[in-house]
Amino acid sequence: MRALKLIARFYFDLFLADFLVSLSCVFLLAHLGNDAYKIIGVLFWYKVITIALVFYGALFYKKNELYYYQSLGVSKIQLLIATSVIDFLIWLLLIIIQMSAGIPGYILNLILGFVLLLHLYLYTKK
């Protein structure tokens, strides 16, 4: 249970960047409409590459903070795997919802606004 809390704490700082990439993928699918299935492969690799880049940025800029996680028993590999899986599942869920039901643009804007405000509120609270 402690490891999950530590992973959630680490993922919280990465969430906004990862979620914006996921929403950009969903927006592209919504924009293309019936031709959306043609770019699913491109969006998949776009997401995989951005997950790697965001995690690399976190490793580079939070080098000292990683010692905190390692001293509490959570390795870099565990952080990488857990945050990547969580982020990819969020992306996959949004893509499935978009492909099956379709999310109108104004709903995407509301979701984005809510997530940004929530993240700012929680980030300033720490």
Coordinates of C-alpha atoms in Angstrom, one line a residue:
M1 CA 0.0 0.0 0.0
R2 CA 2.9 2.4 0.8
A3 CA 4.4 1.7 -2.6
L4 CA 1.1 2.7 -4.3
K5 CA 1.0 6.0 -2.4
L6 CA 4.6 6.7 -3.4
I7 CA 3.9 5.9 -7.1
A8 CA 0.8 8.1 -7.0
R9 CA 2.8 10.9 -5.5
F10 CA 5.4 10.6 -8.3
Y11 CA 2.7 10.3 -11.0
F12 CA 0.9 13.4 -9.8
D13 CA 3.7 15.6 -11.1
L14 CA 3.7 13.9 -14.5
F15 CA -0.1 13.7 -14.8
L16 CA -0.8 17.0 -16.4
A17 CA 1.7 16.6 -19.3
D18 CA 0.6 13.0 -19.9
F19 CA -3.1 13.9 -19.8
L20 CA -2.6 16.8 -22.2
V21 CA -1.0 14.4 -24.7
S22 CA -3.9 11.9 -24.2
L23 CA -6.5 14.7 -24.8
S24 CA -4.6 15.8 -27.9
C25 CA -4.9 12.3 -29.3
V26 CA -8.6 12.2 -28.5
F27 CA -9.1 15.7 -30.1
L28 CA -7.3 14.5 -33.3
L29 CA -9.6 11.4 -33.4
A30 CA -12.7 13.7 -32.9
H31 CA -11.5 16.0 -35.6
L32 CA -10.9 13.3 -38.2
G33 CA -14.3 11.7 -37.6
N34 CA -14.8 8.6 -39.8
D35 CA -11.2 8.5 -41.0
A36 CA -9.9 8.3 -37.4
Y37 CA -9.0 4.6 -37.6
K38 CA -6.3 5.4 -40.1
I39 CA -4.1 7.2 -37.6
I40 CA -4.5 5.0 -34.5
G41 CA -1.1 3.5 -35.1
V42 CA 0.5 6.9 -35.3
L43 CA -1.2 8.0 -32.2
F44 CA -0.1 4.9 -30.4
W45 CA 3.6 5.6 -31.2
Y46 CA 3.1 9.2 -30.4
K47 CA 1.8 8.3 -26.9
V48 CA 4.6 5.7 -26.3
I49 CA 7.3 8.3 -27.3
T50 CA 5.8 11.0 -25.2
I51 CA 5.6 8.6 -22.2
A52 CA 9.3 8.0 -22.6
L53 CA 10.1 11.7 -23.0
V54 CA 8.1 12.8 -20.0
F55 CA 9.6 10.1 -17.8
Y56 CA 13.1 11.0 -19.0
G57 CA 12.4 14.6 -18.2
A58 CA 11.2 13.5 -14.7
L59 CA 14.4 11.5 -14.2
F60 CA 16.5 14.4 -15.3
Y61 CA 14.8 17.2 -13.3
K62 CA 13.9 15.1 -10.2
K63 CA 17.2 13.4 -9.8
N64 CA 17.4 14.1 -6.1
E65 CA 13.8 13.3 -5.5
L66 CA 14.3 9.8 -6.9
Y67 CA 16.6 9.0 -4.0
Y68 CA 13.6 9.6 -1.7
Y69 CA 11.6 6.9 -3.6
Q70 CA 14.5 4.5 -3.7
S71 CA 15.2 4.8 0.0
L72 CA 11.6 3.9 0.7
G73 CA 11.8 0.8 -1.5
V74 CA 10.4 2.0 -4.9
S75 CA 12.9 1.7 -7.7
K76 CA 13.1 3.7 -10.9
I77 CA 11.9 0.7 -12.9
Q78 CA 8.9 0.3 -10.7
L79 CA 8.1 4.0 -11.1
L80 CA 8.6 3.7 -14.9
I81 CA 6.4 0.7 -15.3
A82 CA 3.6 1.8 -12.9
T83 CA 3.3 5.3 -14.3
S84 CA 3.5 4.1 -17.9
V85 CA 0.8 1.5 -17.4
I86 CA -1.5 4.0 -15.6
D87 CA -1.0 6.6 -18.2
F88 CA -1.4 4.2 -21.1
L89 CA -4.6 2.8 -19.6
I90 CA -6.0 6.3 -19.2
W91 CA -5.1 7.0 -22.9
L92 CA -6.7 3.7 -24.0
L93 CA -9.9 4.4 -22.1
L94 CA -10.2 7.8 -23.7
I95 CA -9.5 6.4 -27.1
I96 CA -12.1 3.6 -26.7
I97 CA -14.7 6.1 -25.5
Q98 CA -13.9 8.4 -28.5
M99 CA -14.0 5.6 -31.1
S100 CA -17.2 4.0 -29.7
A101 CA -19.3 7.0 -28.6
G102 CA -17.5 10.1 -29.7
I103 CA -16.8 13.0 -27.4
P104 CA -18.0 16.4 -28.6
G105 CA -15.4 19.2 -28.6
Y106 CA -17.1 21.2 -25.9
I107 CA -17.0 18.2 -23.5
L108 CA -13.3 17.9 -24.2
N109 CA -12.8 21.5 -23.4
L110 CA -14.8 21.1 -20.1
I111 CA -12.7 18.0 -19.2
L112 CA -9.5 19.9 -20.0
G113 CA -10.5 22.9 -18.0
F114 CA -11.6 20.8 -15.0
V115 CA -8.4 18.8 -15.0
L116 CA -6.2 22.0 -15.2
L117 CA -8.1 23.7 -12.4
L118 CA -8.0 20.6 -10.2
H119 CA -4.3 20.1 -10.9
L120 CA -3.5 23.7 -10.1
Y121 CA -5.5 23.6 -6.9
L122 CA -3.8 20.4 -5.7
Y123 CA -0.4 21.6 -6.8
T124 CA -0.7 24.9 -4.9
K125 CA -2.1 23.1 -1.9
K126 CA 1.2 21.1 -1.3

